[in-house]
Amino acid sequence: MKQYRITTLNEFIIRRQANIPYAKGELSRLLHHIGIAAKVVNKKVNKAGLVDVLGAAGSENIQGEIQQKLDVFADMQFTTALKDSGECCGIASEENQEIITFDDDLANDGKYIVTMDPLDGSSNIDVNVSIGTIFSIYKRLSPRGHKAEERDFLQPGNRQIAAGYVVYGSSTMLVYTTGRGVNGFTLDPSIGEFCLSHPDIQTPQDGKIYSINEGNYANFPEGVKRYVDYCKEKDAATQRPKKSRYIGSLVADFHRNLLKGGIFMYPPTESSPSGKLRLIYECNPIGFLAEQANAIASDGRNRILDIEPQNLHQRVPFYTGSRNMVRRAERFLQETSARVGKNSG
Ligand code: AHG
Ligand code: MN
Ligand code: MN
């Protein structure tokens, strides 16, 4: 019988660490604890239809959106795991207005801070559709031995040390990067381990999929309308239009396009003039992963990772995915904005 050699997430992390001289294992421990929290949240997500975790928790998060019960649970699990790691001095979560500092001796000595969207795509929980968790890890700017400070969290995405997501889908996967490519691990429920299933993920330069909430079409900037129209035209090579695929969970939409090739867009709209997605919790980690997989992430003009965050909950327009698709969308946006400029001048 053929023997398959599996690599678990922890083995992989340790092996990677061994390749870095002087690494002390701090980042490895942090990633290990994120893996544990992901398994706990996964268990709860799987039982969502059976136990009393469906529906709203009765409070609103900072974005004014109703917090689903699982959002609260996931936020708590990841917060506890990060505190327990002893390597993280504080976190910023989409679910909390302010940063959380783990103000004790062990945590204050921690080198890292983490930002997270503990449950992404929460409107999909009640209908058994994929949801996720997104995280970023940065080195703190403030001195070790003290409480974390807000400036630790307002670093541009190009300072990320690691980023990743967990997608709770038909199987549960953890996908992460430390700046040396992107690797994906699938949870094997029979052994309770994330196992390397997608080594060195690379996104095709061109894709056949476009993902956008097209219900907002009337409110899109002219360039986005034109790009969406272009996607519906017959492609010269395939003689078919592009496929429209939109789940409504950024993690799940991005994950599919990361593997297959495609573009995800969340442009500004009338109700969300800066777009809907948050720079720190969503766009930066996804942007880092995209770039590490040979894809790109932009706000339509600028590289996402170079944006200097002004506040914790800042939103930005977001275009990410296959390199040639995003570049073309950017060209459409820039051409039309130049034309609008000319007309109005
Ligand atoms: P969250 O559940 O963390 O608030 O994020 C939801 C986000 C994102 O996952 C998704 O891409 C987008 O909202 C969908 O928004 P629309 O429903 O406006 O398309
Ligand atoms: Mn989200
Ligand atoms: Mn969320």
XYZ file of C-alpha atoms and ligand atoms in Angstrom:
366
model
C 0.000 0.000 0.000
C 1.261 3.462 -0.850
C 2.290 5.469 2.231
C 1.492 9.174 2.267
C 3.661 11.420 4.380
C 1.612 14.246 5.836
C 3.027 17.513 7.124
C 1.047 19.104 9.903
C 0.825 22.857 10.381
C 3.018 22.679 13.475
C 5.691 20.595 11.775
C 5.682 23.036 8.900
C 5.988 26.059 11.178
C 8.861 24.485 13.103
C 10.657 23.437 9.930
C 10.348 26.943 8.530
C 11.652 28.401 11.768
C 14.694 26.143 11.641
C 15.613 27.754 8.312
C 15.894 31.172 9.912
C 19.068 31.612 11.928
C 18.519 33.277 15.333
C 14.729 32.762 15.210
C 13.578 32.257 18.764
C 10.286 30.593 18.010
C 8.109 33.525 19.091
C 6.285 33.831 15.776
C 5.967 30.047 15.599
C 4.265 29.972 18.997
C 1.901 32.733 17.948
C 0.927 30.909 14.750
C 0.516 27.695 16.699
C -1.984 29.394 19.037
C -3.882 30.851 16.086
C -4.165 27.291 14.753
C -5.642 26.134 18.069
C -8.238 28.919 18.127
C -9.146 28.108 14.525
C -9.930 24.517 15.523
C -12.123 25.610 18.428
C -14.041 28.073 16.270
C -14.334 25.442 13.551
C -16.016 23.055 15.991
C -18.552 25.711 16.894
C -19.153 26.662 13.259
C -19.828 23.014 12.386
C -22.425 22.826 15.134
C -24.000 26.143 14.241
C -27.255 24.553 13.163
C -27.542 22.476 16.311
C -26.751 24.722 19.209
C -27.789 28.149 20.230
C -25.145 30.109 18.371
C -27.203 31.182 15.403
C -28.503 34.679 15.030
C -27.682 38.047 16.501
C -26.111 38.569 19.910
C -28.072 41.740 20.619
C -25.159 44.172 20.487
C -23.689 46.226 17.683
C -20.034 46.284 16.724
C -18.109 49.450 16.011
C -19.219 49.433 12.376
C -22.833 49.653 13.577
C -23.505 46.198 12.223
C -25.375 43.633 14.238
C -22.960 41.232 15.873
C -23.821 37.631 15.249
C -23.323 35.295 18.195
C -20.572 33.415 16.412
C -18.741 36.719 15.845
C -18.631 37.226 19.581
C -17.531 33.642 20.195
C -14.794 33.780 17.547
C -13.574 37.139 18.834
C -13.309 35.709 22.352
C -11.538 32.505 21.259
C -8.912 34.248 19.163
C -8.365 36.926 21.801
C -7.810 34.288 24.498
C -5.510 32.204 22.288
C -3.397 35.220 21.419
C -3.132 36.243 25.046
C -2.228 32.666 26.061
C 0.550 32.562 23.474
C 2.522 35.016 25.610
C 3.997 36.480 22.414
C 1.356 39.080 21.667
C 1.046 42.326 23.639
C -2.289 43.385 22.181
C -4.848 43.022 19.450
C -7.178 45.117 17.341
C -10.366 43.417 16.258
C -13.068 44.488 13.854
C -15.460 43.728 16.693
C -13.994 46.257 19.149
C -13.812 50.014 18.925
C -10.465 50.299 20.702
C -7.315 48.211 20.756
C -7.096 45.582 23.506
C -3.840 45.526 25.447
C -3.002 42.378 27.404
C -1.524 44.346 30.221
C 0.476 41.798 32.236
C 4.203 41.130 32.528
C 4.287 38.226 30.078
C 2.211 39.952 27.398
C 3.949 43.317 27.756
C 7.171 41.557 26.941
C 5.605 40.189 23.726
C 7.139 41.338 20.468
C 4.027 41.178 18.289
C 0.572 42.671 17.857
C -2.258 41.043 15.930
C -5.161 42.550 14.015
C -8.130 40.401 13.092
C -11.548 40.034 11.602
C -12.618 37.124 13.826
C -15.595 36.200 11.721
C -15.815 37.361 8.148
C -18.987 36.920 6.120
C -21.185 36.693 9.178
C -24.379 37.264 7.233
C -23.753 33.786 5.776
C -23.712 31.943 9.119
C -27.414 31.250 9.325
C -27.597 29.824 5.816
C -24.698 27.351 5.974
C -22.445 29.224 3.581
C -18.658 29.590 4.002
C -17.322 32.086 6.516
C -13.813 32.860 7.721
C -11.306 34.471 10.079
C -8.614 36.895 8.872
C -5.473 37.898 10.774
C -2.291 39.974 10.461
C 0.810 39.975 12.618
C 3.109 42.992 13.029
C 6.143 43.698 15.183
C 5.250 46.324 17.748
C 6.769 49.809 17.454
C 6.445 50.647 21.146
C 9.143 49.349 23.501
C 8.856 45.848 24.925
C 8.074 45.688 28.619
C 5.249 48.220 28.274
C 1.619 48.177 27.189
C 0.916 48.096 23.436
C -0.013 51.476 21.950
C -2.346 52.486 19.142
C 0.583 53.360 16.839
C 1.593 49.685 16.908
C -1.620 48.941 15.022
C -1.537 51.816 12.530
C 1.362 50.458 10.503
C 1.064 50.097 6.736
C 0.470 46.590 5.415
C 3.995 46.420 3.990
C 5.195 46.002 7.588
C 3.272 42.762 8.113
C 5.319 39.867 9.445
C 2.635 37.299 8.701
C -0.981 37.167 7.601
C -3.544 34.528 6.898
C -7.094 33.348 7.036
C -9.150 30.382 8.021
C -12.020 29.443 5.741
C -14.755 27.359 7.330
C -16.128 25.794 4.165
C -16.856 22.364 2.762
C -13.573 21.641 4.483
C -11.775 23.973 6.862
C -8.496 25.448 5.681
C -5.854 27.679 7.169
C -3.864 29.641 4.600
C -0.962 31.839 5.658
C 2.193 33.611 4.638
C 5.237 34.871 6.483
C 6.517 36.581 3.370
C 7.950 33.440 1.809
C 5.065 32.277 -0.338
C 1.578 31.153 0.605
C 0.778 27.723 1.995
C -2.609 26.152 2.647
C -3.471 23.511 5.252
C -6.676 21.499 5.357
C -8.088 20.389 8.679
C -8.306 16.614 8.895
C -11.106 16.170 11.430
C -10.123 12.536 12.081
C -6.788 13.556 13.603
C -7.661 17.154 14.502
C -4.687 18.565 12.614
C -4.227 21.074 9.817
C -2.273 19.196 7.126
C -0.320 20.780 4.289
C -2.545 20.374 1.248
C -1.754 23.423 -0.919
C 2.000 24.136 -0.875
C 3.255 27.347 -2.466
C -0.019 28.647 -3.881
C 0.324 30.735 -7.046
C -2.546 32.662 -8.600
C -2.766 32.517 -12.412
C -1.973 35.886 -14.020
C -5.288 35.788 -15.863
C -8.549 34.384 -14.612
C -12.067 33.630 -15.771
C -13.926 34.818 -12.671
C -15.106 38.244 -11.534
C -16.548 38.711 -8.056
C -18.491 41.812 -7.104
C -21.847 42.638 -5.535
C -23.452 43.578 -8.820
C -26.652 44.666 -7.117
C -24.795 47.922 -6.479
C -24.058 48.409 -10.213
C -26.002 51.657 -10.538
C -23.804 53.183 -7.831
C -20.436 51.986 -9.080
C -17.835 54.462 -10.385
C -17.936 54.662 -14.196
C -14.674 52.686 -14.570
C -16.024 49.771 -12.514
C -19.225 49.719 -14.577
C -17.115 49.564 -17.728
C -14.929 46.805 -16.317
C -17.972 44.737 -15.310
C -19.428 45.250 -18.802
C -16.096 44.131 -20.260
C -16.219 40.953 -18.139
C -19.544 40.104 -19.735
C -18.188 40.377 -23.263
C -16.909 37.311 -25.080
C -13.263 36.701 -24.286
C -11.172 36.468 -27.472
C -9.432 33.294 -26.299
C -12.332 31.381 -24.739
C -15.195 32.848 -26.788
C -17.120 33.047 -23.521
C -17.773 35.830 -21.037
C -16.181 35.671 -17.609
C -18.022 33.853 -14.860
C -19.671 35.902 -12.126
C -19.122 34.343 -8.693
C -19.951 36.127 -5.447
C -20.436 34.458 -2.079
C -20.504 37.563 0.098
C -17.703 36.315 2.371
C -14.458 38.010 1.385
C -12.417 35.054 2.642
C -14.335 32.524 0.576
C -14.479 34.721 -2.538
C -10.774 35.518 -2.296
C -9.819 31.901 -1.591
C -11.548 30.658 -4.732
C -9.960 33.338 -6.903
C -6.544 32.795 -5.285
C -6.593 29.185 -6.436
C -8.398 29.502 -9.763
C -7.556 33.022 -10.873
C -10.031 35.876 -10.882
C -10.710 39.346 -9.567
C -12.550 40.431 -6.419
C -13.825 44.015 -6.245
C -15.490 46.083 -3.560
C -15.624 49.585 -5.032
C -16.981 52.724 -3.407
C -20.766 53.033 -3.566
C -23.232 55.738 -2.562
C -23.843 54.213 0.863
C -20.143 53.332 1.366
C -18.138 56.098 -0.331
C -14.814 54.486 0.674
C -15.998 50.989 -0.056
C -17.066 48.609 2.667
C -13.961 46.649 3.535
C -11.587 47.590 6.312
C -7.966 48.329 5.524
C -6.471 46.901 8.714
C -8.634 43.843 9.312
C -9.413 42.728 5.771
C -7.534 44.425 2.930
C -3.991 44.404 4.333
C -3.850 40.706 5.249
C -5.574 39.693 2.023
C -3.284 42.053 0.077
C -0.166 40.491 1.621
C -1.387 36.986 0.761
C -2.287 38.099 -2.769
C 1.170 39.528 -3.421
C 2.863 36.471 -1.996
C 0.870 34.338 -4.446
C 1.841 36.504 -7.438
C -1.510 38.315 -7.452
C -2.030 41.993 -6.549
C -4.206 44.212 -4.351
C -5.024 47.838 -4.998
C -7.484 50.569 -4.058
C -7.885 51.305 -7.765
C -4.787 53.468 -7.904
C -2.403 52.615 -5.063
C -0.917 49.430 -3.716
C -3.011 48.503 -0.667
C 0.063 47.606 1.385
C 1.521 51.116 1.009
C -1.488 52.961 2.440
C -0.716 54.630 5.785
C -3.689 53.846 8.026
C -5.259 56.890 9.658
C -7.563 55.050 12.007
C -8.294 51.512 13.135
C -11.560 51.025 11.316
C -10.701 52.824 8.071
C -12.341 51.483 4.904
C -10.843 51.434 1.417
C -12.001 50.472 -2.080
C -10.552 47.048 -2.807
C -9.535 45.309 -6.034
C -7.543 42.092 -5.723
C -6.695 38.955 -7.638
C -5.034 37.938 -10.883
C -2.415 40.478 -11.886
C -3.630 41.188 -15.440
C -7.258 41.494 -14.359
C -6.568 43.966 -11.556
C -4.254 46.029 -13.787
C -6.959 46.208 -16.452
C -9.601 47.259 -13.884
C -7.210 49.977 -12.677
C -6.762 51.219 -16.243
C -10.528 51.417 -16.735
C -10.849 53.358 -13.479
C -8.056 55.758 -14.314
C -9.203 56.349 -17.901
C -12.718 57.204 -16.847
C -11.637 59.417 -13.973
C -9.345 61.300 -16.400
C -12.281 61.705 -18.789
C -14.605 62.927 -16.010
C -11.861 65.394 -15.039
C -11.654 66.683 -18.657
C -15.426 66.967 -19.021
C -15.841 68.856 -15.803
C -12.810 71.079 -16.535
P -18.015 40.966 7.975
O -18.925 39.793 8.051
O -16.692 40.716 8.673
O -18.650 42.255 8.390
O -17.541 41.161 6.453
C -18.490 41.130 5.437
C -17.842 41.686 4.228
C -17.043 40.703 3.387
O -16.854 39.453 3.901
C -17.805 40.615 2.107
O -16.917 40.580 1.049
C -18.665 41.833 2.092
O -18.850 42.203 3.412
C -19.997 41.606 1.459
O -20.672 42.794 1.424
P -22.021 42.969 0.582
O -23.054 42.182 1.309
O -22.264 44.460 0.614
O -21.753 42.475 -0.803
Mn -15.168 40.883 7.230
Mn -16.346 40.241 10.762
